[in-house]
Short mmCIF file of C-alpha atoms in Angstrom, two decimals:
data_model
loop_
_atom_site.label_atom_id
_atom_site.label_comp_id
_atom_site.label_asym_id
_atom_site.label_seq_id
_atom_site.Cartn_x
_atom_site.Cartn_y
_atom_site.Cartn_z
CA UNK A 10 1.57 1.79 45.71
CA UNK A 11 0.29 1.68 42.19
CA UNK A 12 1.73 4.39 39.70
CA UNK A 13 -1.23 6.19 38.62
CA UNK A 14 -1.98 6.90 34.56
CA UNK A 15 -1.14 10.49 33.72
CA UNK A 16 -2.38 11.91 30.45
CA UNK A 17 0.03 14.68 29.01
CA UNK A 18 -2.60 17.21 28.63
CA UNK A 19 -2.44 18.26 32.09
CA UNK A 20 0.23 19.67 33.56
CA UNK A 21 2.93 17.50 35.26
CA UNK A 22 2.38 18.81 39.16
CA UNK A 23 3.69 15.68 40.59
CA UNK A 24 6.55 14.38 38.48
CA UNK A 25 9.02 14.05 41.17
CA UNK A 26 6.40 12.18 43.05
CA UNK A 27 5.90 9.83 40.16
CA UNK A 28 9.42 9.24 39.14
CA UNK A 29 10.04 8.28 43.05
CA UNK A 30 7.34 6.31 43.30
CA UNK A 31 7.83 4.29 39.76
CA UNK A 32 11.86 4.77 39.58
CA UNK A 33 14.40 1.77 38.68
CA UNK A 34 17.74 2.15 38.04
CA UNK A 35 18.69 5.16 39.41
CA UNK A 36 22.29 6.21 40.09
CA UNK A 37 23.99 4.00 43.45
CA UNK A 38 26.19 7.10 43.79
CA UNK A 39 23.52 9.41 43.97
CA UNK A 40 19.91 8.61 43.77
CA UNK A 41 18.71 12.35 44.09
CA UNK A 42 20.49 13.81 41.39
CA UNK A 43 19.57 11.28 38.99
CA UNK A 44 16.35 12.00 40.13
CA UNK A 45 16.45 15.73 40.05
CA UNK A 46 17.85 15.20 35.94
CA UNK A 47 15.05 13.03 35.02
CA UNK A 48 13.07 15.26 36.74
CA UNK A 49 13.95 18.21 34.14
CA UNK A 50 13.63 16.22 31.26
CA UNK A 51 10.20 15.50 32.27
CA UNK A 52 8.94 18.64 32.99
CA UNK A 53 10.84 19.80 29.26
CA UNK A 54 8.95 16.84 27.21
CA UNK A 55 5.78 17.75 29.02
CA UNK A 56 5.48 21.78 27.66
CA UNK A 57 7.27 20.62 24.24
CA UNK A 58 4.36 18.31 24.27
CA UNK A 59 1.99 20.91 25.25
CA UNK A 60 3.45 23.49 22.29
CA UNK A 61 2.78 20.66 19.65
CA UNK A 62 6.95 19.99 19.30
CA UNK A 63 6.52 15.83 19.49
CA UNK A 64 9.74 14.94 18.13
CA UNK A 65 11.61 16.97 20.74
CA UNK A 66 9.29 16.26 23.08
CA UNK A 67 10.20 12.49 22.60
CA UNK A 68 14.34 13.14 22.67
CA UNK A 69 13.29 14.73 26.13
CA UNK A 70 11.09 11.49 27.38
CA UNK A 71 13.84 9.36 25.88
CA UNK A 72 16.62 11.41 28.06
CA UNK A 73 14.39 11.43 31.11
CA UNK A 74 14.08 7.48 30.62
CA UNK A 75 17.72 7.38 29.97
CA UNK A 76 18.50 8.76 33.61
CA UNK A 77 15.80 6.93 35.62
CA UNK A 78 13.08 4.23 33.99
CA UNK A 79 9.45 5.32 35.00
CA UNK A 80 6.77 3.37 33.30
CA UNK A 81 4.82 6.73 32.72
CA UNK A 82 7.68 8.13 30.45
CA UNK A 83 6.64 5.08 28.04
CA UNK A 84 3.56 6.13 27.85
CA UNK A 85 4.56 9.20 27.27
CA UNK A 86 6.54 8.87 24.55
CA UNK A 87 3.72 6.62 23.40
CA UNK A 88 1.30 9.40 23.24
CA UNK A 89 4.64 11.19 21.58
CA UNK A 90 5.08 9.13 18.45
CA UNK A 91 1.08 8.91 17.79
CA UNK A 92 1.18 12.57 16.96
CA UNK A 93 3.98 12.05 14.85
CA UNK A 94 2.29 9.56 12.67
CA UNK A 95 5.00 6.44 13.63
CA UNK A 96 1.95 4.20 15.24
CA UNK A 97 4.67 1.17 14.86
CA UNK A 98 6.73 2.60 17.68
CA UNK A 99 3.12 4.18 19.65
CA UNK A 100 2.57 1.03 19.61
CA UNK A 101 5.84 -0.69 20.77
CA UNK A 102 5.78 2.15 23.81
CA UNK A 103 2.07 1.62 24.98
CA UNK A 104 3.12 -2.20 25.36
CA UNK A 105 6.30 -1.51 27.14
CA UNK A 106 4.40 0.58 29.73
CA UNK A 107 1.97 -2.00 30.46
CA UNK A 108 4.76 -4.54 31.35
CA UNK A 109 6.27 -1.89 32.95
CA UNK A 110 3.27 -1.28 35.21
CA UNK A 111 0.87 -4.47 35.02
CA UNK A 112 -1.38 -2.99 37.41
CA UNK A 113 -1.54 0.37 36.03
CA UNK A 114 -4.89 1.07 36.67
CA UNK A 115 -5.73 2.16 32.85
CA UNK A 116 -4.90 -0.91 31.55
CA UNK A 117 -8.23 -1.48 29.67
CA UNK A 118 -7.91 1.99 28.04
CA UNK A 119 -4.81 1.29 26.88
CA UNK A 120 -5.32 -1.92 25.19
CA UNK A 121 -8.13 -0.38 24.07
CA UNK A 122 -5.71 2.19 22.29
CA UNK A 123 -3.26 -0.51 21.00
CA UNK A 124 -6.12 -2.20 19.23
CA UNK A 125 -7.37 0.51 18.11
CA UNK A 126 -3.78 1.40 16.56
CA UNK A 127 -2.73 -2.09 15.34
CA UNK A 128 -6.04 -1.74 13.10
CA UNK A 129 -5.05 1.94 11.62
CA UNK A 130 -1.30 0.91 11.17
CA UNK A 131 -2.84 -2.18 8.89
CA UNK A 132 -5.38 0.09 7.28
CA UNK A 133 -2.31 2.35 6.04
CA UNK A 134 -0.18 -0.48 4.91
CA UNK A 135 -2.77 -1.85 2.66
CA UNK A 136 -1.87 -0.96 -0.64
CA UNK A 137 -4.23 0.96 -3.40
CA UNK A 138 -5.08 -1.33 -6.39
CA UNK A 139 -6.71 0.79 -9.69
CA UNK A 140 -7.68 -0.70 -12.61
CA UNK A 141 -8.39 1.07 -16.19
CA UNK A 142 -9.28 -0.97 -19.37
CA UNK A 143 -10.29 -0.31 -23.31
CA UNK A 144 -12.55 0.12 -23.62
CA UNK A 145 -14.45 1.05 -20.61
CA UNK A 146 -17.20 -0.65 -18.02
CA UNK A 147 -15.32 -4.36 -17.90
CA UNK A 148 -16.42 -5.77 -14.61
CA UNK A 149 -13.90 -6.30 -11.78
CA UNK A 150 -13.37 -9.48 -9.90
CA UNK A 151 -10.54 -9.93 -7.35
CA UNK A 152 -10.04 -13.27 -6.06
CA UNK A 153 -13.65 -14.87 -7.49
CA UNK A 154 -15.76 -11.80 -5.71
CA UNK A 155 -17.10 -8.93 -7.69
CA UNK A 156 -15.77 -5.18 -7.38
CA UNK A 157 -17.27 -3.08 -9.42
CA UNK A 158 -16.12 -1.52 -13.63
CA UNK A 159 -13.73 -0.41 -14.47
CA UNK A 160 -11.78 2.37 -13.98
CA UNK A 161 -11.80 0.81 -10.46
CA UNK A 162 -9.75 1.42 -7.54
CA UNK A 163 -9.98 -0.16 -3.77
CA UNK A 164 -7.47 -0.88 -1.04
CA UNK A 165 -6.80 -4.80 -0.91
CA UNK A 166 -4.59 -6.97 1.52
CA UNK A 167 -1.31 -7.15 1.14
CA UNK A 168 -0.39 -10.59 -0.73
CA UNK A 169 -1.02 -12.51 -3.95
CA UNK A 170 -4.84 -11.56 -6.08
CA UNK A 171 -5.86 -13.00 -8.80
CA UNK A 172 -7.61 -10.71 -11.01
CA UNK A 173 -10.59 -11.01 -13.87
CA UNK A 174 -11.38 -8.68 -16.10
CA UNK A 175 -14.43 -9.16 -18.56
CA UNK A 176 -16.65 -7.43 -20.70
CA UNK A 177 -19.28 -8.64 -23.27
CA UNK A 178 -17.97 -9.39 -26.77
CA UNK A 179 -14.07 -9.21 -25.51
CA UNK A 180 -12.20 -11.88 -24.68
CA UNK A 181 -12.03 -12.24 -20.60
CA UNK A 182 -8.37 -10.99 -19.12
CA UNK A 183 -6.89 -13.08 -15.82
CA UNK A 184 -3.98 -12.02 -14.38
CA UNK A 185 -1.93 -12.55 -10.76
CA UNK A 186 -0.41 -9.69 -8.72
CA UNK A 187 1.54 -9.46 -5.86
CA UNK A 188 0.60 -6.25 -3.68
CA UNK A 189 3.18 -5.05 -1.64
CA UNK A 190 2.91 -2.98 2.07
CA UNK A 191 2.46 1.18 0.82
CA UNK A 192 2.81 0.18 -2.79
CA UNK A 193 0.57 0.89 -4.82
CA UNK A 194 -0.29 -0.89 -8.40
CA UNK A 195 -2.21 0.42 -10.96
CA UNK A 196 -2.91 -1.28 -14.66
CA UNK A 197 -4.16 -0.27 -17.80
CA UNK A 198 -5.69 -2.94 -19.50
CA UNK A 199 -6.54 -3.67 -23.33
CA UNK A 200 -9.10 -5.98 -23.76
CA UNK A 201 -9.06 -8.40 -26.94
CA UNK A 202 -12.42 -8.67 -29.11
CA UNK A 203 -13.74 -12.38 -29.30
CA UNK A 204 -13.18 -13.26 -32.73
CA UNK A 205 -16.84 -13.68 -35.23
CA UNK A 206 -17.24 -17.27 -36.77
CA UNK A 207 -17.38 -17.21 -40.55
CA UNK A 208 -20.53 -18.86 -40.78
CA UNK A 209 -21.57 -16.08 -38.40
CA UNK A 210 -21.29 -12.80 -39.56
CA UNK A 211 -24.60 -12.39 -41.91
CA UNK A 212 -26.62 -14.68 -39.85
CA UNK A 213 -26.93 -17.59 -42.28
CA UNK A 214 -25.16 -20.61 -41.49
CA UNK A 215 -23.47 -22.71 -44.70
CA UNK A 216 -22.92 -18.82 -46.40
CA UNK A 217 -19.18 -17.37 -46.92
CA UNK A 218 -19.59 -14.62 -45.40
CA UNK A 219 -18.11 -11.20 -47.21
CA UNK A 220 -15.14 -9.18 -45.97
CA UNK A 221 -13.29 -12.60 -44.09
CA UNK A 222 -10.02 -11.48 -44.59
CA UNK A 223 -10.95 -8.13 -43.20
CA UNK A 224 -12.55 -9.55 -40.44
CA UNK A 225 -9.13 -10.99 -40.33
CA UNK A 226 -6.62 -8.11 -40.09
CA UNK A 227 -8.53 -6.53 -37.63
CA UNK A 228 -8.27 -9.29 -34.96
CA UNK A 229 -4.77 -9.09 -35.99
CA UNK A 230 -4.66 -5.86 -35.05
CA UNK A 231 -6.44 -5.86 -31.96
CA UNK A 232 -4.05 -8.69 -30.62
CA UNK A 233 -0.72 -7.11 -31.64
CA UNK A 234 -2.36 -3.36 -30.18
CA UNK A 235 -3.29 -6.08 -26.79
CA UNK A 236 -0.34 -7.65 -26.56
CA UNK A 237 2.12 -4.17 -27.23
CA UNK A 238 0.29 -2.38 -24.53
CA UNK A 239 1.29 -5.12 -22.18
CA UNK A 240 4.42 -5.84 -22.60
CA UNK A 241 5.42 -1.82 -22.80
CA UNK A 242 3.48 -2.15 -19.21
CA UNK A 243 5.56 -5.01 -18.30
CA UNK A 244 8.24 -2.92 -19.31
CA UNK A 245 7.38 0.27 -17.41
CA UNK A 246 7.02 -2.41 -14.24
CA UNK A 247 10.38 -3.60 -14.91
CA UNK A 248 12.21 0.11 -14.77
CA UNK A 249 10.33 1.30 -11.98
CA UNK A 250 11.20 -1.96 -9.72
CA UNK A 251 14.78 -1.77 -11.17
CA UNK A 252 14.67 2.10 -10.09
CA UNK A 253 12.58 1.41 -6.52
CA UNK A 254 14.74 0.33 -4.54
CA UNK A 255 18.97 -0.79 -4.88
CA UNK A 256 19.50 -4.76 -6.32
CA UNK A 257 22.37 -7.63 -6.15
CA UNK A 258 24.18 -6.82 -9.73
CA UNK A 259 22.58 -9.92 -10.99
CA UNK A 260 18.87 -8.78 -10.16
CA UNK A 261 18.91 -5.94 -11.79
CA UNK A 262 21.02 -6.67 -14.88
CA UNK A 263 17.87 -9.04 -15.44
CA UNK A 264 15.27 -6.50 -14.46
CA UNK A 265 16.87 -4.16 -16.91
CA UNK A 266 17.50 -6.63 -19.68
CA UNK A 267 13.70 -7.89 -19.31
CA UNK A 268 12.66 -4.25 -19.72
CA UNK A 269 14.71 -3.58 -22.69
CA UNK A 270 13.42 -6.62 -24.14
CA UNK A 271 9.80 -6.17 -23.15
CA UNK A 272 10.34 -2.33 -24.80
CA UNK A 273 11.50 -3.99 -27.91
CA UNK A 274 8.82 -6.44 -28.20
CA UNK A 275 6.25 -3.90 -27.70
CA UNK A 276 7.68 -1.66 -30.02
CA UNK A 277 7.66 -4.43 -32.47
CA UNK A 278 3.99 -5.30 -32.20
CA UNK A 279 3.06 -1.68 -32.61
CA UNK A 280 4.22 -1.85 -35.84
CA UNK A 281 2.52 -4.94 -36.63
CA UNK A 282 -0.64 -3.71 -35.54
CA UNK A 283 -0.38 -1.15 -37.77
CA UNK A 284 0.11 -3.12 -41.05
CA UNK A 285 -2.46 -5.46 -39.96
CA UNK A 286 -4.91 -2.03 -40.10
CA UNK A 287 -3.47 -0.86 -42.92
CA UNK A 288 -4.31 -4.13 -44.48
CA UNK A 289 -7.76 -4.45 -43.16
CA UNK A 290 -8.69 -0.75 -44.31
CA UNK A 291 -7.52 -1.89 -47.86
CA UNK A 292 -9.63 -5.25 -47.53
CA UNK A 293 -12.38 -3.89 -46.56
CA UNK A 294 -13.02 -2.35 -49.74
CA UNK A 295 -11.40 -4.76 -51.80
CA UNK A 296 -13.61 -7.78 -50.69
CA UNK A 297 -16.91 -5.70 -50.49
CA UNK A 298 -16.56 -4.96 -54.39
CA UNK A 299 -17.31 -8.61 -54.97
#
């Protein structure tokens, strides 16, 4: 006889029926009291289950299990650690009932559920990936295919992504990142102006053009302010992976080492940056009095 499917929103009439019927492993000494304790535990899961208690509703599936297997407990417990948000394990007990029963007669349901799972459980691992820049409205490619301006933020696959950033009259930003299961990464970027050719500036080719050396300082500027703002976020990636999770000694002597480095560099170009505007403010007027 096949065990029949029993969904735990009705009440369980006919447990002792079922756990006969779809029993292994019950006790040689004495079959019915193994029967009547797995029995109890049943009938306890099935109103904690009812009153919305899952996790003791589980221990009690797990116990009735525990005394004699019955493929329905699985599912039980199945339906069990759905409501409790764990859809690895859901999973892992929806796939032990249908070995346990390969002719249950709600198999297709039940794959139907797994599937349905598997894709959620992926959906939630997929980490959030959020881009800022500076300024503003720089279009978003991941991997060659367009995503939108920035400030931008999507779920992407877990793995490596290469990532453009561009924006008319800036130079264009590529970078790779590694996204990581639940992690989620978020950049602020500083984009670089392109650089104007001497020749350039007033629209006559051949002519110096006025205010070069201001023109000067100020891309200066931009690429120490570009290249500080990086490294303190290099930095500030550093510390939180050093403070994530625990490392060998020698990992995480070089994460912090690398940070305190990156921290000093940055600081570094943020004072460059601000000669190089000092100097440019200054130039400006200097060079437009001739």
């Amino acid at each position: 006889m096949t065990t029949r499917h029993r969904r735990m929103s009705f009440p369980a009439l006919l447990v002792a029926l079922l756990l006969a019927l779809g029993g292994t492993g019950a006790s040689a000494s004495d079959p019915g009291a193994a029967r009547a304790a797995a029995r109890k535990h049943f009938e306890r899961g099935t109103t904690l289950y009812q009153e919305g208690h899952y996790a003791e509703a589980a221990a009690a599936f797990e116990a009735a299990y525990q005394t004699l297997a019955n493929g329905v407990v699985l599912y039980n417990l199945g339906q069990c650690y759905e409501k409790l948000g764990d859809l690895q394990r859901a999973i892992g007990y929806y796939r032990d009932y249908l070995r346990m029963v390969p002719n249950a007669e709600d198999r297709p349901l039940v794959e139907s559920l797994i599937a349905r799972l598997e894709k959620r459980y992926e959906e939630e691992r997929r980490p959030q990936m959020t881009v800022s820049s500076e300024p503003s409205g720089a279009r978003v490619q991941v991997d060659g295919k367009a995503r939108g301006v920035t400030p931008w933020s999507d779920k992407l696959e877990v793995g490596p992504h290469r990532l453009e950033v561009t924006r008319e009259g800036y130079q264009p930003l590529r970078r790779d990142v590694e996204l990581r299961p639940g992690e989620p990464l978020e950049l602020q970027l500083m984009l670089t102006p392109l650089s104007k050719s001497a020749g350039g500036i007033d629209g006559r080719p051949g002519q110096p053009s006025k205010r070069v050396w201001t023109w000067v300082a100020a891309g200066a500027a931009g690429v120490a302010t570009a290249g500080a703002v990086t490294l303190g976020l290099l930095a500030r990636s550093d510390s939180r992976e050093l403070l994530a999770r625990p490392h060998e000694r020698a990992e995480a002597q070089r994460l912090h080492d690398s940070a305190l480095g990156r921290a000093r560099a940055s600081n570094i170009l943020t004072g460059t940056a601000g000669v190089a505007l000092l100097a440019g403010s200054a130039l400006f007027f200097f060079e437009g009095s001739f």
